[in-house]
XYZ file of C-alpha atoms in Angstrom:
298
model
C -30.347 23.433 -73.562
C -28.186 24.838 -76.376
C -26.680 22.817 -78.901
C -23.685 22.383 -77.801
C -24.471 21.281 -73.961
C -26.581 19.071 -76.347
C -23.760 17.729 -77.941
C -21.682 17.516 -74.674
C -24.187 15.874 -73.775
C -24.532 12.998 -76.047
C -20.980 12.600 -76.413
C -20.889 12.347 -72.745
C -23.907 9.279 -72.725
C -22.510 7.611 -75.894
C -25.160 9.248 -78.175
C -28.107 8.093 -75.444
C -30.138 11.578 -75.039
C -34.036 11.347 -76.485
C -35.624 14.163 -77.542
C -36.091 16.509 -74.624
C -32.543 16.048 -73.216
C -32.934 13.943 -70.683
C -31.635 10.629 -69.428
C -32.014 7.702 -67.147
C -29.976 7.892 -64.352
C -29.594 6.172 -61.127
C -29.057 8.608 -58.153
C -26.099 7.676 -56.019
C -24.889 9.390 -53.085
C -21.295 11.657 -53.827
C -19.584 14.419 -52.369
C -16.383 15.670 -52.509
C -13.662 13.635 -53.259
C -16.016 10.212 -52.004
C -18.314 8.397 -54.470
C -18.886 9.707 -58.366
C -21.430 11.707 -59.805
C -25.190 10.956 -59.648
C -25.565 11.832 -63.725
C -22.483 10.047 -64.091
C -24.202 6.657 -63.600
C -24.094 3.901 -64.356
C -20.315 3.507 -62.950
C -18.613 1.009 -64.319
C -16.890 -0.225 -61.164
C -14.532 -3.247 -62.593
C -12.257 -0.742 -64.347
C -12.341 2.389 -61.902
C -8.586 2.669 -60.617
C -7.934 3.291 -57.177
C -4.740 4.778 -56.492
C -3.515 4.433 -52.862
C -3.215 7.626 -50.874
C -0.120 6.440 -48.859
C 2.605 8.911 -48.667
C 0.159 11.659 -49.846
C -1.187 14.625 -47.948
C -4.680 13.953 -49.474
C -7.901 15.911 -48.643
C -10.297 18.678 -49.390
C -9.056 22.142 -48.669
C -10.504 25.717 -48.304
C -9.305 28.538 -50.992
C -10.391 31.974 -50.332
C -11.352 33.806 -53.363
C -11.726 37.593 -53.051
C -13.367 36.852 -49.518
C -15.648 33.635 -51.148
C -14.516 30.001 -49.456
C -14.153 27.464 -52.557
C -13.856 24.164 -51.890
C -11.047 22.137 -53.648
C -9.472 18.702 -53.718
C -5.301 18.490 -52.921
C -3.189 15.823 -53.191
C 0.785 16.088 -52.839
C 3.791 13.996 -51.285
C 3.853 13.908 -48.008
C 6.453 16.792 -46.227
C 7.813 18.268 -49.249
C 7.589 21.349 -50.614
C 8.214 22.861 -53.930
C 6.473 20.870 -55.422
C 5.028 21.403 -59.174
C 1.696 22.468 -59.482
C -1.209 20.873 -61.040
C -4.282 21.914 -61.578
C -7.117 19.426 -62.512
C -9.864 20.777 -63.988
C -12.639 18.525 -64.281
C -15.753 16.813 -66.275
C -19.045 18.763 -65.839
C -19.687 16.141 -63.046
C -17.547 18.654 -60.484
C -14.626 16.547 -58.294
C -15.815 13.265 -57.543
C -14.244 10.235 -56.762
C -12.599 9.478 -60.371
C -11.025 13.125 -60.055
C -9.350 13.110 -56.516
C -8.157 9.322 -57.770
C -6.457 11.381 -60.889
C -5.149 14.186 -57.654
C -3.698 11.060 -55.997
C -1.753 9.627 -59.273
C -0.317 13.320 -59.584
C 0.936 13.418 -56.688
C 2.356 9.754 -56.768
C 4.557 11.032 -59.462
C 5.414 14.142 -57.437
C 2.690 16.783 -58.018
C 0.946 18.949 -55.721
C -2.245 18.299 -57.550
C -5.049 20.373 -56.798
C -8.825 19.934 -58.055
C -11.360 23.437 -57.323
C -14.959 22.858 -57.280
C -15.289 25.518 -60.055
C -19.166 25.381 -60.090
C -19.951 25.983 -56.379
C -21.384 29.219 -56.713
C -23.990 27.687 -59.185
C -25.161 24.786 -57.640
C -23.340 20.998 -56.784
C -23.298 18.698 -59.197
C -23.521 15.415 -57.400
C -27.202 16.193 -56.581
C -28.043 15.732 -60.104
C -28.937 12.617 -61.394
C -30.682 14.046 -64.730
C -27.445 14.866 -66.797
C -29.667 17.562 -69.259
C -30.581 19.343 -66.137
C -27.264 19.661 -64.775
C -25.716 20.790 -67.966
C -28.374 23.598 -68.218
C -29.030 24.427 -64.008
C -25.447 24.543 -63.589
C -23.066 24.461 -66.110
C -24.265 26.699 -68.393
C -24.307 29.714 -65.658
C -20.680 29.152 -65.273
C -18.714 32.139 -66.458
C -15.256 31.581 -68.245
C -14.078 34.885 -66.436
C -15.042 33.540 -62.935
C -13.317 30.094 -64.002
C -10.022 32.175 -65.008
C -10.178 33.779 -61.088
C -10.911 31.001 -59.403
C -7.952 28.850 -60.928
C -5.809 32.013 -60.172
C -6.779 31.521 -56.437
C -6.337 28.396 -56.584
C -2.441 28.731 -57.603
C -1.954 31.312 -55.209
C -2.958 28.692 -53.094
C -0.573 26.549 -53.845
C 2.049 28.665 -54.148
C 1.790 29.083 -49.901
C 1.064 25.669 -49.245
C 4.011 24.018 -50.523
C 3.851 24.566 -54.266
C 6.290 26.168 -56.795
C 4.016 28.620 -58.628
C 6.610 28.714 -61.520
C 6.458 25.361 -61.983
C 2.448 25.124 -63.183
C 0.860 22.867 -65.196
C -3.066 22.679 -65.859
C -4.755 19.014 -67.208
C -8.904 18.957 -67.542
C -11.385 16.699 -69.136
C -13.949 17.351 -71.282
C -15.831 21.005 -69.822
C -12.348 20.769 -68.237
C -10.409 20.271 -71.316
C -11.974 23.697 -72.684
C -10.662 25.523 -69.701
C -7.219 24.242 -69.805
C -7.054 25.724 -73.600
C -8.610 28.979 -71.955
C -6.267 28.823 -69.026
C -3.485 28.583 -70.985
C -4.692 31.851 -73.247
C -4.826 33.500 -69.473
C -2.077 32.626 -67.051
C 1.338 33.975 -68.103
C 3.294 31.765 -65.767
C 1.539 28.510 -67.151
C 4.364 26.248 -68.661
C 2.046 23.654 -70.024
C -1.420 22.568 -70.647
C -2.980 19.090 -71.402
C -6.409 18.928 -72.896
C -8.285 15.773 -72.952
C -11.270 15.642 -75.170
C -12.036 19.894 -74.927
C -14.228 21.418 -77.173
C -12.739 23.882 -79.453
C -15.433 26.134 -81.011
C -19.181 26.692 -79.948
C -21.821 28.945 -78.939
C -20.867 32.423 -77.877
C -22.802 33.565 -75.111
C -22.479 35.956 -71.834
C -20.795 32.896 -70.192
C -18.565 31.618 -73.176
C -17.943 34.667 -74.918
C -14.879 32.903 -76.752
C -13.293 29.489 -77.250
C -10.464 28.031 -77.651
C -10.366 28.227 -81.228
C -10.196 32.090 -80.911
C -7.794 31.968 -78.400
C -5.316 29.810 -80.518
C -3.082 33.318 -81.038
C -3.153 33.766 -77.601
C -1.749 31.256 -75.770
C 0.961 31.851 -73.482
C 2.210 28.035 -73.102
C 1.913 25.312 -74.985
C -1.034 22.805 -74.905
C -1.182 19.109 -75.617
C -4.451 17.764 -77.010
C -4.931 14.395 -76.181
C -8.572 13.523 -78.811
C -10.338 10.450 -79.946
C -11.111 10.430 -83.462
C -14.576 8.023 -82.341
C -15.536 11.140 -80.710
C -19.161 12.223 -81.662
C -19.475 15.723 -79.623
C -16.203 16.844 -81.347
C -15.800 16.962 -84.920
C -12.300 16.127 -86.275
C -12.899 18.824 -88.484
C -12.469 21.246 -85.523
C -9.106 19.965 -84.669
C -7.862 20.545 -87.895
C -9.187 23.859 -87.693
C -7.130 24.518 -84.189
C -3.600 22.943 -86.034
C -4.366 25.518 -88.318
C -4.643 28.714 -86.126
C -1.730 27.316 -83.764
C 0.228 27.265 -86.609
C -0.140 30.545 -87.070
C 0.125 32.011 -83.133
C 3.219 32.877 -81.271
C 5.559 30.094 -80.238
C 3.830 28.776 -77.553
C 1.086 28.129 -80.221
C 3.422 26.736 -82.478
C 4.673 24.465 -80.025
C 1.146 22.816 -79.510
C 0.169 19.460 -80.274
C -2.447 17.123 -80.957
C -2.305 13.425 -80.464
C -5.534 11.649 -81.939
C -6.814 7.934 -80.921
C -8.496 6.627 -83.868
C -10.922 4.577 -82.092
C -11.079 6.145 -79.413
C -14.325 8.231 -77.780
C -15.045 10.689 -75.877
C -14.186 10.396 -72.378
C -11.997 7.556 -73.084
C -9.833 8.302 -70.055
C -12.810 7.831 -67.469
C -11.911 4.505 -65.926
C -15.595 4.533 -64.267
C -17.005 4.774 -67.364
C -18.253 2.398 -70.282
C -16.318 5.108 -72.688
C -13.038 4.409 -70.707
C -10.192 2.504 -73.247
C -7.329 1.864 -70.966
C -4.813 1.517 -73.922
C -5.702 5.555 -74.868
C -6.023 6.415 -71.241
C -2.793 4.808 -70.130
C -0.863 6.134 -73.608
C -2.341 9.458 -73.158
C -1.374 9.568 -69.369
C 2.329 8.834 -70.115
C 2.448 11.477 -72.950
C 1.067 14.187 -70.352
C 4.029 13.199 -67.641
C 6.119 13.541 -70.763
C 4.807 16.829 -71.746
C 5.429 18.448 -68.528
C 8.473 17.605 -68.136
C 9.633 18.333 -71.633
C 7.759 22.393 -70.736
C 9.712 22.353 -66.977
C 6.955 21.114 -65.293
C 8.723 18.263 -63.289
């Protein structure tokens, strides 16, 4: 693996990778939108939040891409129509149970929320109970530029099946975070971005060829960093580094912020998760609502 899937990595486990990369896991059974992650485990079940589906239109959905049939998670109010978009980008786990749950609170508060499985064409994530081989199997064959296509699909999508294209937000976590700062460097008729916990700089390769710090003069709406400053895979350092080159972008740049949660780490919105802090998660969630409504969003 390369050092920063390393770092992911660790940041993801709490620090608990040995030597080689690998980790203990316990294999559970997942799939789309039912169960969580095998190299997700161990779930931490007593503070997983189930939101109820009732009055949703809630299920996986078919999105063609330039003739290729990617699977994707959709939650919205039941019967309406022009609705806001939302796209949920996810951990490097793919859409599991704890990221249809996050479709389903979306939607509560009047989203059509849509999750794509962005890593289909490389290989499904819930049959991975090793998290180092997952991160370098799948993951890191994942090109940005087939990301940035795929999410354009999947608001085309949307835009037919009861969504309001001009109303588009984007919200990811972790790997996911990354993309919405990419996304929002790539679709001009994003209003607003929230980023939990993304990396900002790393390795360049064929895959990543740039990150968000790059891309801070590029951004074409503005982006809401929701960090924890217990985080060990991202250096505060970095952030401080992205204020810096937002500063000096166009406005949309400008208008970017960064919230930090001192003791807060990585992944601390993951309810199924030991790294979960519900007062960070539940602050954090309220500020995102806010942002995209403040962008016209809502």
């Amino acid at each position: 693996m390369n050092k920063d899937l390393i770092n992911d990595a660790q940041a993801l486990l709490g620090g608990r990778v040995d030597a080689s990369g690998t980790t203990r896991r316990v294999a559970l059974k997942a799939a789309l939108g039912v169960g969580y992650a095998a190299a997700a485990a161990p779930i931490m079940a007593q503070t997983a939040i189930k939101t109820p589906a009732t009055g949703l239109l809630a299920g996986e959905v078919t999105i063609d891409v330039k003739g290729f049939k990617m699977p994707a998670y959709r939650a919205a109010p039941a019967g309406k129509t022009g609705l806001p978009v939302v796209l949920v980008i996810s951990e490097i786990f793919g859409v599991h149970e704890y990221i249809a749950d996050t479709t389903h609170r979306l939607a509560q508060a009047g989203y059509l929320a849509i999750a794509p499985e962005l890593f289909v064409r490389q290989g499904d994530p819930n049959e991975y109970g090793e998290l180092a081989k997952l991160q370098s199997e799948i993951i890191a064959k994942v090109p940005d530029e087939q990301v940035m296509g795929d999410l354009d699909a999947a608001v085309a999508w949307a835009a037919v099946n009861g969504g309001n294209a001009d109303k588009l937000a984007i919200t990811g976590f972790c790997w996911g975070g990354r993309i919405t700062w990419l996304y929002a460097a790539h679709q001009a008729r994003l209003k607003a971005g929230v980023a939990w916990y993304g990396r900002l700089v790393g390795n360049t390769t064929p895959q990543t060829p740039r990150h968000p710090l790059a891309l801070a003069g590029s951004l074409k709406a503005p982006v809401l960093g929701l960090y924890g400053g217990a985080d060990t895979g991202i250096p505060l350092d970095t952030v401080d580094k992205m204020k810096a080159e937002l500063a000096k972008g166009p406005a949309a740049a400008k208008a970017s912020e960064f919230v930090v949660y001192p003791d807060a780490p990585h992944a601390f919105h993951a309810d199924y998760r030991s790294s979960y802090r519900k007062p960070a998660a539940e602050d954090g969630w309220q500020r995102m609502l806010a942002w995209f409504k403040r962008h016209g969003v809502a």
